[in-house]
mmCIF file of C-alpha atoms and ligand atoms in Angstrom:
data_model
loop_
_atom_site.group_PDB
_atom_site.id
_atom_site.type_symbol
_atom_site.label_atom_id
_atom_site.label_comp_id
_atom_site.label_asym_id
_atom_site.label_seq_id
_atom_site.Cartn_x
_atom_site.Cartn_y
_atom_site.Cartn_z
ATOM 1 C CA MET A 1 160.405 -105.434 -44.456
ATOM 2 C CA ASN A 2 163.231 -107.857 -43.182
ATOM 3 C CA GLY A 3 161.674 -111.057 -44.619
ATOM 4 C CA ARG A 4 158.569 -113.368 -44.041
ATOM 5 C CA CYS A 5 158.034 -116.022 -41.471
ATOM 6 C CA VAL A 6 155.265 -118.732 -40.763
ATOM 7 C CA VAL A 7 154.716 -119.543 -37.245
ATOM 8 C CA THR A 8 152.457 -122.522 -36.779
ATOM 9 C CA GLY A 9 150.491 -122.579 -33.513
ATOM 10 C CA GLY A 10 151.071 -118.698 -33.582
ATOM 11 C CA ALA A 11 147.810 -118.243 -31.590
ATOM 12 C CA GLY A 12 148.966 -120.174 -28.738
ATOM 13 C CA PHE A 13 150.894 -119.228 -25.762
ATOM 14 C CA LEU A 14 154.428 -119.182 -27.026
ATOM 15 C CA GLY A 15 153.378 -118.772 -30.674
ATOM 16 C CA SER A 16 152.032 -115.464 -30.138
ATOM 17 C CA HIS A 17 154.984 -114.242 -28.240
ATOM 18 C CA LEU A 18 157.157 -115.146 -31.224
ATOM 19 C CA CYS A 19 154.788 -113.353 -33.682
ATOM 20 C CA ASP A 20 155.399 -110.380 -31.484
ATOM 21 C CA ARG A 21 159.214 -110.743 -31.646
ATOM 22 C CA LEU A 22 159.228 -111.268 -35.294
ATOM 23 C CA LEU A 23 157.118 -108.441 -36.063
ATOM 24 C CA ASN A 24 159.196 -106.312 -33.926
ATOM 25 C CA GLU A 25 162.157 -107.672 -35.775
ATOM 26 C CA GLY A 26 160.528 -106.010 -38.998
ATOM 27 C CA TYR A 27 159.170 -109.359 -40.412
ATOM 28 C CA GLU A 28 155.973 -110.303 -42.248
ATOM 29 C CA VAL A 29 154.486 -113.020 -40.126
ATOM 30 C CA ILE A 30 151.934 -115.607 -41.383
ATOM 31 C CA CYS A 31 150.190 -117.224 -38.375
ATOM 32 C CA ILE A 32 148.676 -120.496 -38.906
ATOM 33 C CA ASP A 33 146.454 -122.058 -36.188
ATOM 34 C CA ASN A 34 143.456 -124.195 -35.785
ATOM 35 C CA LEU A 35 142.600 -122.782 -32.548
ATOM 36 C CA LEU A 36 142.333 -126.282 -31.088
ATOM 37 C CA THR A 37 144.134 -124.832 -27.785
ATOM 38 C CA GLY A 38 145.135 -121.379 -29.136
ATOM 39 C CA SER A 39 143.003 -118.348 -29.050
ATOM 40 C CA MET A 40 142.298 -115.351 -31.293
ATOM 41 C CA ARG A 41 142.619 -113.148 -28.122
ATOM 42 C CA ASN A 42 146.313 -113.902 -28.124
ATOM 43 C CA ILE A 43 146.722 -112.369 -31.645
ATOM 44 C CA GLU A 44 144.178 -109.770 -31.427
ATOM 45 C CA GLN A 45 146.672 -106.862 -30.848
ATOM 46 C CA PHE A 46 148.259 -107.394 -34.492
ATOM 47 C CA GLU A 47 144.573 -106.627 -35.893
ATOM 48 C CA GLY A 48 145.161 -103.876 -38.586
ATOM 49 C CA ASN A 49 149.066 -104.703 -38.995
ATOM 50 C CA GLU A 50 149.582 -105.159 -42.623
ATOM 51 C CA ARG A 51 152.703 -107.337 -41.657
ATOM 52 C CA PHE A 52 150.598 -109.884 -39.808
ATOM 53 C CA SER A 53 147.970 -112.419 -41.363
ATOM 54 C CA PHE A 54 146.083 -115.322 -39.939
ATOM 55 C CA ILE A 55 145.124 -118.609 -41.536
ATOM 56 C CA ARG A 56 142.882 -120.823 -39.515
ATOM 57 C CA GLN A 57 144.143 -124.342 -40.743
ATOM 58 C CA ASP A 58 145.027 -127.636 -39.307
ATOM 59 C CA VAL A 59 148.883 -127.965 -40.084
ATOM 60 C CA THR A 60 148.747 -131.784 -40.473
ATOM 61 C CA THR A 61 146.831 -130.582 -44.082
ATOM 62 C CA TYR A 62 148.917 -129.540 -47.038
ATOM 63 C CA LEU A 63 150.288 -125.899 -46.467
ATOM 64 C CA SER A 64 150.161 -123.550 -49.473
ATOM 65 C CA ILE A 65 151.977 -120.475 -49.039
ATOM 66 C CA GLU A 66 152.596 -117.931 -51.830
ATOM 67 C CA GLY A 67 155.879 -115.977 -52.218
ATOM 68 C CA PRO A 68 159.257 -116.438 -50.534
ATOM 69 C CA LEU A 69 159.959 -117.365 -46.822
ATOM 70 C CA ASP A 70 162.968 -116.932 -44.816
ATOM 71 C CA PHE A 71 161.723 -118.968 -41.342
ATOM 72 C CA VAL A 72 159.183 -121.624 -40.854
ATOM 73 C CA PHE A 73 158.665 -122.188 -37.050
ATOM 74 C CA HIS A 74 156.563 -125.336 -36.171
ATOM 75 C CA PHE A 75 155.161 -124.413 -32.663
ATOM 76 C CA ALA A 76 151.662 -125.767 -33.063
ATOM 77 C CA SER A 77 150.728 -128.398 -30.512
ATOM 78 C CA PRO A 78 148.643 -128.926 -27.217
ATOM 79 C CA ALA A 79 151.323 -128.561 -24.760
ATOM 80 C CA SER A 80 150.035 -128.840 -21.605
ATOM 81 C CA PRO A 81 149.517 -132.417 -19.807
ATOM 82 C CA ILE A 82 145.779 -132.108 -19.546
ATOM 83 C CA ASP A 83 145.487 -130.703 -23.088
ATOM 84 C CA TYR A 84 147.664 -133.662 -24.591
ATOM 85 C CA ILE A 85 145.609 -136.294 -22.576
ATOM 86 C CA MET A 86 142.254 -134.603 -23.868
ATOM 87 C CA PHE A 87 143.450 -134.509 -27.510
ATOM 88 C CA PRO A 88 145.914 -137.686 -27.822
ATOM 89 C CA ILE A 89 145.549 -138.040 -31.492
ATOM 90 C CA GLN A 90 145.621 -134.400 -32.535
ATOM 91 C CA THR A 91 148.986 -134.151 -30.491
ATOM 92 C CA LEU A 92 150.319 -137.142 -32.088
ATOM 93 C CA LYS A 93 149.283 -135.892 -35.623
ATOM 94 C CA VAL A 94 150.314 -132.215 -35.172
ATOM 95 C CA GLY A 95 153.930 -133.496 -33.963
ATOM 96 C CA ALA A 96 154.305 -136.201 -36.644
ATOM 97 C CA LEU A 97 152.122 -135.195 -39.647
ATOM 98 C CA GLY A 98 152.486 -131.505 -39.025
ATOM 99 C CA VAL A 99 156.325 -131.408 -39.056
ATOM 100 C CA HIS A 100 156.440 -133.248 -42.094
ATOM 101 C CA LYS A 101 154.071 -130.546 -43.747
ATOM 102 C CA THR A 102 156.369 -127.450 -42.245
ATOM 103 C CA LEU A 103 159.691 -129.289 -43.265
ATOM 104 C CA GLY A 104 158.242 -129.783 -46.606
ATOM 105 C CA LEU A 105 157.372 -126.120 -46.699
ATOM 106 C CA ALA A 106 160.628 -124.969 -45.548
ATOM 107 C CA LYS A 107 162.208 -127.260 -48.173
ATOM 108 C CA ALA A 108 160.175 -125.836 -50.968
ATOM 109 C CA LYS A 109 161.121 -122.298 -49.888
ATOM 110 C CA ASN A 110 164.609 -122.730 -48.823
ATOM 111 C CA ALA A 111 163.634 -121.424 -45.534
ATOM 112 C CA VAL A 112 165.292 -122.005 -42.091
ATOM 113 C CA HIS A 113 162.915 -124.542 -39.999
ATOM 114 C CA VAL A 114 162.610 -124.281 -36.396
ATOM 115 C CA LEU A 115 160.982 -126.940 -34.473
ATOM 116 C CA ALA A 116 159.537 -126.426 -30.984
ATOM 117 C CA SER A 117 160.663 -129.416 -29.274
ATOM 118 C CA THR A 118 160.605 -130.198 -25.440
ATOM 119 C CA SER A 119 162.306 -131.097 -22.267
ATOM 120 C CA GLU A 120 159.570 -134.042 -22.632
ATOM 121 C CA VAL A 121 161.908 -135.797 -24.950
ATOM 122 C CA TYR A 122 163.981 -136.647 -21.851
ATOM 123 C CA GLY A 123 161.002 -138.300 -20.093
ATOM 124 C CA ASP A 124 161.370 -139.192 -16.475
ATOM 125 C CA PRO A 125 165.074 -138.462 -16.675
ATOM 126 C CA LEU A 126 167.695 -140.632 -15.311
ATOM 127 C CA VAL A 127 170.465 -137.971 -15.850
ATOM 128 C CA HIS A 128 170.419 -134.500 -14.215
ATOM 129 C CA PRO A 129 170.475 -131.857 -15.003
ATOM 130 C CA GLN A 130 169.568 -132.818 -18.679
ATOM 131 C CA LYS A 131 171.987 -132.434 -21.394
ATOM 132 C CA GLU A 132 171.250 -132.404 -25.172
ATOM 133 C CA ASP A 133 173.243 -135.702 -25.574
ATOM 134 C CA TYR A 134 170.894 -137.661 -22.938
ATOM 135 C CA TRP A 135 168.468 -139.844 -24.809
ATOM 136 C CA GLY A 136 165.924 -139.793 -22.303
ATOM 137 C CA ASN A 137 163.800 -142.203 -20.327
ATOM 138 C CA VAL A 138 160.258 -142.081 -22.079
ATOM 139 C CA ASN A 139 157.175 -144.458 -21.737
ATOM 140 C CA PRO A 140 155.897 -144.570 -25.198
ATOM 141 C CA ILE A 141 152.471 -146.050 -24.180
ATOM 142 C CA GLY A 142 151.825 -143.887 -21.163
ATOM 143 C CA PRO A 143 149.595 -140.922 -21.093
ATOM 144 C CA ARG A 144 152.282 -138.414 -21.815
ATOM 145 C CA GLY A 145 153.618 -140.619 -24.586
ATOM 146 C CA VAL A 146 151.707 -138.931 -27.303
ATOM 147 C CA TYR A 147 153.276 -135.641 -26.610
ATOM 148 C CA ASP A 148 156.796 -137.188 -25.948
ATOM 149 C CA GLU A 149 157.047 -139.670 -29.183
ATOM 150 C CA ALA A 150 155.509 -136.983 -31.393
ATOM 151 C CA LYS A 151 158.043 -134.564 -30.529
ATOM 152 C CA ARG A 152 160.870 -137.154 -30.590
ATOM 153 C CA PHE A 153 159.517 -138.180 -33.867
ATOM 154 C CA ALA A 154 159.645 -134.619 -35.164
ATOM 155 C CA GLU A 155 163.063 -134.148 -33.954
ATOM 156 C CA ALA A 156 163.943 -137.467 -36.100
ATOM 157 C CA MET A 157 162.050 -136.050 -39.067
ATOM 158 C CA ALA A 158 163.830 -132.514 -38.872
ATOM 159 C CA MET A 159 167.302 -134.155 -38.729
ATOM 160 C CA ALA A 160 166.191 -136.401 -41.665
ATOM 161 C CA TYR A 161 165.370 -133.254 -43.840
ATOM 162 C CA TYR A 162 168.474 -131.692 -42.726
ATOM 163 C CA ARG A 163 170.836 -134.735 -43.656
ATOM 164 C CA TYR A 164 168.894 -135.730 -46.760
ATOM 165 C CA HIS A 165 167.532 -132.516 -48.140
ATOM 166 C CA ARG A 166 169.965 -130.117 -46.693
ATOM 167 C CA VAL A 167 167.022 -128.201 -45.033
ATOM 168 C CA LYS A 168 168.496 -125.634 -42.529
ATOM 169 C CA SER A 169 166.945 -126.990 -39.555
ATOM 170 C CA ARG A 170 166.951 -125.724 -35.873
ATOM 171 C CA ILE A 171 165.541 -127.617 -32.939
ATOM 172 C CA VAL A 172 164.823 -126.092 -29.601
ATOM 173 C CA ARG A 173 164.214 -128.189 -26.648
ATOM 174 C CA ILE A 174 161.831 -125.969 -24.495
ATOM 175 C CA PHE A 175 161.679 -126.270 -20.867
ATOM 176 C CA ASN A 176 158.932 -125.260 -18.810
ATOM 177 C CA THR A 177 158.152 -121.580 -19.682
ATOM 178 C CA TYR A 178 155.555 -119.101 -18.345
ATOM 179 C CA GLY A 179 154.112 -115.711 -18.564
ATOM 180 C CA PRO A 180 151.126 -113.764 -19.807
ATOM 181 C CA ARG A 181 148.564 -115.445 -22.362
ATOM 182 C CA MET A 182 148.980 -118.795 -20.754
ATOM 183 C CA ARG A 183 145.380 -120.192 -20.233
ATOM 184 C CA ALA A 184 144.262 -119.737 -16.748
ATOM 185 C CA ARG A 185 142.876 -123.330 -16.891
ATOM 186 C CA ASP A 186 145.373 -125.138 -18.909
ATOM 187 C CA GLY A 187 146.136 -127.371 -16.042
ATOM 188 C CA ARG A 188 150.000 -126.417 -15.714
ATOM 189 C CA VAL A 189 151.323 -125.755 -12.560
ATOM 190 C CA VAL A 190 152.043 -121.803 -12.993
ATOM 191 C CA PRO A 191 148.717 -120.617 -14.140
ATOM 192 C CA ALA A 192 147.126 -123.363 -11.793
ATOM 193 C CA PHE A 193 148.872 -122.127 -8.657
ATOM 194 C CA ILE A 194 148.521 -118.379 -9.321
ATOM 195 C CA CYS A 195 144.876 -118.622 -10.096
ATOM 196 C CA GLN A 196 144.261 -120.743 -6.983
ATOM 197 C CA ALA A 197 146.205 -118.296 -4.822
ATOM 198 C CA LEU A 198 144.366 -115.294 -6.492
ATOM 199 C CA LYS A 199 140.850 -116.900 -5.748
ATOM 200 C CA GLU A 200 141.991 -118.013 -2.194
ATOM 201 C CA GLU A 201 141.130 -121.440 -3.352
ATOM 202 C CA PRO A 202 143.564 -124.412 -2.189
ATOM 203 C CA ILE A 203 146.706 -125.019 -4.044
ATOM 204 C CA THR A 204 146.713 -128.416 -5.427
ATOM 205 C CA VAL A 205 150.266 -129.960 -5.101
ATOM 206 C CA PHE A 206 150.519 -133.274 -6.827
ATOM 207 C CA GLY A 207 151.900 -136.038 -4.970
ATOM 208 C CA ASP A 208 154.162 -134.836 -1.995
ATOM 209 C CA GLY A 209 155.432 -131.887 -4.053
ATOM 210 C CA SER A 210 159.295 -133.141 -4.074
ATOM 211 C CA GLN A 211 159.279 -133.197 -7.865
ATOM 212 C CA THR A 212 161.445 -130.439 -9.365
ATOM 213 C CA ARG A 213 160.935 -128.139 -12.282
ATOM 214 C CA SER A 214 162.791 -124.893 -13.486
ATOM 215 C CA PHE A 215 160.631 -122.066 -14.893
ATOM 216 C CA CYS A 216 161.801 -119.761 -17.551
ATOM 217 C CA TYR A 217 159.898 -116.595 -18.401
ATOM 218 C CA VAL A 218 158.715 -116.328 -21.763
ATOM 219 C CA SER A 219 160.762 -113.244 -23.009
ATOM 220 C CA ASP A 220 163.975 -114.982 -22.200
ATOM 221 C CA LEU A 221 162.801 -118.120 -23.993
ATOM 222 C CA VAL A 222 161.816 -116.099 -27.184
ATOM 223 C CA GLU A 223 165.357 -114.459 -27.196
ATOM 224 C CA GLY A 224 167.053 -117.939 -27.013
ATOM 225 C CA ILE A 225 164.792 -119.273 -29.817
ATOM 226 C CA TRP A 226 165.496 -116.219 -31.921
ATOM 227 C CA ARG A 227 169.146 -116.485 -31.531
ATOM 228 C CA LEU A 228 169.011 -120.390 -32.381
ATOM 229 C CA ALA A 229 166.851 -119.471 -35.590
ATOM 230 C CA LYS A 230 169.378 -117.081 -36.620
ATOM 231 C CA SER A 231 172.480 -119.695 -35.898
ATOM 232 C CA ASN A 232 173.754 -122.498 -38.066
ATOM 233 C CA ILE A 233 173.355 -125.113 -35.123
ATOM 234 C CA SER A 234 171.399 -128.057 -36.531
ATOM 235 C CA THR A 235 171.488 -130.274 -33.431
ATOM 236 C CA PRO A 236 168.942 -129.682 -30.494
ATOM 237 C CA VAL A 237 169.533 -126.961 -27.878
ATOM 238 C CA ASN A 238 168.124 -126.728 -24.684
ATOM 239 C CA ILE A 239 166.432 -123.279 -23.991
ATOM 240 C CA GLY A 240 165.208 -123.059 -20.387
ATOM 241 C CA ASN A 241 165.986 -121.464 -16.848
ATOM 242 C CA PRO A 242 168.359 -123.509 -14.662
ATOM 243 C CA TYR A 243 166.983 -122.417 -11.415
ATOM 244 C CA GLU A 244 165.210 -125.472 -10.075
ATOM 245 C CA LEU A 245 162.861 -125.736 -7.355
ATOM 246 C CA THR A 246 160.281 -128.393 -5.834
ATOM 247 C CA VAL A 247 156.700 -127.821 -6.718
ATOM 248 C CA ARG A 248 156.134 -127.637 -2.832
ATOM 249 C CA GLU A 249 158.780 -124.723 -2.771
ATOM 250 C CA PHE A 250 157.069 -123.260 -5.849
ATOM 251 C CA ALA A 251 153.925 -123.220 -4.082
ATOM 252 C CA ASP A 252 155.103 -121.220 -1.319
ATOM 253 C CA VAL A 253 156.719 -118.714 -3.698
ATOM 254 C CA ILE A 254 153.365 -118.242 -5.320
ATOM 255 C CA LEU A 255 151.628 -117.575 -1.956
ATOM 256 C CA SER A 256 154.221 -115.116 -0.591
ATOM 257 C CA LEU A 257 154.229 -113.002 -3.966
ATOM 258 C CA THR A 258 150.224 -113.127 -4.123
ATOM 259 C CA GLY A 259 149.852 -112.689 -0.302
ATOM 260 C CA SER A 260 147.356 -115.514 -0.395
ATOM 261 C CA SER A 261 146.225 -117.490 2.408
ATOM 262 C CA SER A 262 145.308 -120.364 0.400
ATOM 263 C CA GLU A 263 145.941 -123.721 1.966
ATOM 264 C CA ILE A 264 147.867 -126.260 0.381
ATOM 265 C CA VAL A 265 146.282 -129.498 -0.475
ATOM 266 C CA HIS A 266 147.891 -132.871 -1.818
ATOM 267 C CA GLU A 267 146.381 -134.693 -4.955
ATOM 268 C CA ALA A 268 147.418 -137.894 -6.764
ATOM 269 C CA LEU A 269 150.635 -137.633 -8.830
ATOM 270 C CA PRO A 270 149.902 -137.917 -12.457
ATOM 271 C CA LYS A 271 151.236 -141.247 -13.982
ATOM 272 C CA ASP A 272 154.805 -140.618 -15.555
ATOM 273 C CA ASP A 273 155.235 -137.198 -13.921
ATOM 274 C CA PRO A 274 158.914 -136.645 -14.350
ATOM 275 C CA LYS A 275 160.445 -136.461 -10.750
ATOM 276 C CA VAL A 276 163.222 -133.904 -11.821
ATOM 277 C CA ARG A 277 163.761 -131.440 -14.679
ATOM 278 C CA LYS A 278 166.304 -128.934 -15.001
ATOM 279 C CA PRO A 279 167.953 -127.825 -18.295
ATOM 280 C CA ASP A 280 171.827 -127.973 -18.629
ATOM 281 C CA ILE A 281 172.273 -124.824 -20.904
ATOM 282 C CA THR A 282 176.037 -125.199 -21.455
ATOM 283 C CA LYS A 283 175.607 -125.436 -25.217
ATOM 284 C CA ALA A 284 173.358 -122.399 -25.373
ATOM 285 C CA LYS A 285 175.653 -120.277 -23.422
ATOM 286 C CA ALA A 286 178.642 -121.411 -25.481
ATOM 287 C CA GLU A 287 177.104 -121.253 -29.010
ATOM 288 C CA LEU A 288 174.426 -118.521 -28.778
ATOM 289 C CA GLY A 289 175.613 -116.358 -25.940
ATOM 290 C CA TRP A 290 172.328 -116.865 -24.341
ATOM 291 C CA GLU A 291 171.038 -117.294 -20.718
ATOM 292 C CA PRO A 292 168.164 -116.134 -18.990
ATOM 293 C CA VAL A 293 167.778 -112.683 -17.422
ATOM 294 C CA VAL A 294 164.562 -112.411 -15.931
ATOM 295 C CA SER A 295 164.447 -113.821 -12.310
ATOM 296 C CA LEU A 296 161.789 -116.222 -11.028
ATOM 297 C CA GLU A 297 160.129 -113.399 -9.015
ATOM 298 C CA GLU A 298 160.335 -110.516 -11.731
ATOM 299 C CA GLY A 299 158.731 -113.072 -14.180
ATOM 300 C CA LEU A 300 156.068 -114.275 -11.573
ATOM 301 C CA ARG A 301 155.055 -110.748 -10.826
ATOM 302 C CA GLN A 302 154.396 -110.165 -14.502
ATOM 303 C CA ALA A 303 152.415 -113.251 -14.775
ATOM 304 C CA ILE A 304 150.304 -112.648 -11.467
ATOM 305 C CA LYS A 305 149.659 -109.134 -13.088
ATOM 306 C CA TYR A 306 148.324 -111.059 -16.287
ATOM 307 C CA PHE A 307 146.201 -113.266 -14.356
ATOM 308 C CA LYS A 308 144.844 -110.824 -11.986
ATOM 309 C CA GLU A 309 143.764 -108.559 -14.973
ATOM 310 C CA THR A 310 142.132 -111.498 -16.818
ATOM 311 C CA ILE A 311 140.632 -114.058 -14.586
ATOM 312 C CA ASP A 312 137.207 -113.463 -12.488
ATOM 313 C CA ILE A 313 138.220 -113.288 -8.932
HETATM 314 N N1 UDP B 1 151.457 -129.871 -10.618
HETATM 315 C C1 UDP B 1 150.988 -129.761 -9.230
HETATM 316 N N2 UDP B 1 149.662 -129.158 -9.284
HETATM 317 C C2 UDP B 1 148.943 -128.531 -10.270
HETATM 318 C C3 UDP B 1 149.536 -128.679 -11.729
HETATM 319 C C4 UDP B 1 150.864 -129.354 -11.801
HETATM 320 O O1 UDP B 1 151.451 -129.878 -8.426
HETATM 321 O O2 UDP B 1 147.799 -128.164 -10.000
HETATM 322 C C5 UDP B 1 152.951 -130.468 -10.715
HETATM 323 C C6 UDP B 1 152.885 -131.434 -11.915
HETATM 324 O O3 UDP B 1 152.423 -132.681 -11.370
HETATM 325 C C7 UDP B 1 154.403 -131.316 -12.111
HETATM 326 C C8 UDP B 1 154.695 -129.971 -12.190
HETATM 327 O O4 UDP B 1 153.663 -129.554 -11.354
HETATM 328 O O5 UDP B 1 155.129 -132.300 -11.456
HETATM 329 C C9 UDP B 1 154.699 -129.332 -13.252
HETATM 330 O O6 UDP B 1 153.354 -129.546 -14.049
HETATM 331 P P1 UDP B 1 152.905 -129.097 -15.483
HETATM 332 O O7 UDP B 1 151.554 -129.513 -15.445
HETATM 333 O O8 UDP B 1 153.163 -127.573 -15.260
HETATM 334 O O9 UDP B 1 153.911 -129.313 -16.447
HETATM 335 P P2 UDP B 1 155.057 -130.715 -16.857
HETATM 336 O O10 UDP B 1 156.378 -129.871 -16.175
HETATM 337 O O11 UDP B 1 154.757 -131.828 -15.708
HETATM 338 O O12 UDP B 1 154.946 -130.788 -18.192
#
């Protein structure tokens, strides 16, 4: 065994892929999740693996883990706009109170703490592409504020523990990521469009579809996170795929890859929906030697395959 890790949110989409990677790297993994948006299905493949254990717990309460720890990954949080609008207080609590608990745990164990932050800290950005030194344009009292501000607080907390307690703190700003194990109905654009296309239902483009996003395949993201975890970079690092397209263009890509004849319909643009988003990954390239290697088409084929196998069409 190489060491021991805690992954909060380990039964979620990203958390479970991270557990996969850590187990493959030879670590013991303790997954903590309250299953608010995560699912036991995401971790069922670890059943019987003696290096994996699961604790069902809300990570805003005191975390008691016996024995040494090398890494604490704080990945617990609702992460899709409809989830954090449905669970606003849980979202604020897991970002703010949860990160206090995980940093406290990392401090007690002298472990590396890795915070899953987000491109949402940039809000509806006035700088494009987004670089780590941009402070963002966030509406604190809008519907997305519960997520954005919780993550901004979490970053401040992670930096405070680094500065005042010398905790080995790492902050990854995660841009839109997709892949197997996303919930079909989590409301995010990738599962939404794929499932609509597979079911020949209308593709719901919000607004005129001119807003942009840049999508990273989950294996690329996990590679970037793991490199950051092993680095000594205490300031935030963007990890995402800089290939940018409009939501309307994205709908066409999904139609073409699924061979669907779904029509495109337009629905109201949600409040404070960022108009553009694209990571500047200069820092990750220079300091981690990381960049994404999975093309949008390749990654989407994997995601489409997963949804074909898991949803009722
Ligand atoms: N979107 C859309 N139709 C959907 C779901 C999302 O047009 O059914 C748009 C949404 O308005 C946003 C983009 O797709 O501009 C990405 O949305 P998502 O919920 O995936 O995450 P966000 O990047 O906004 O956090």
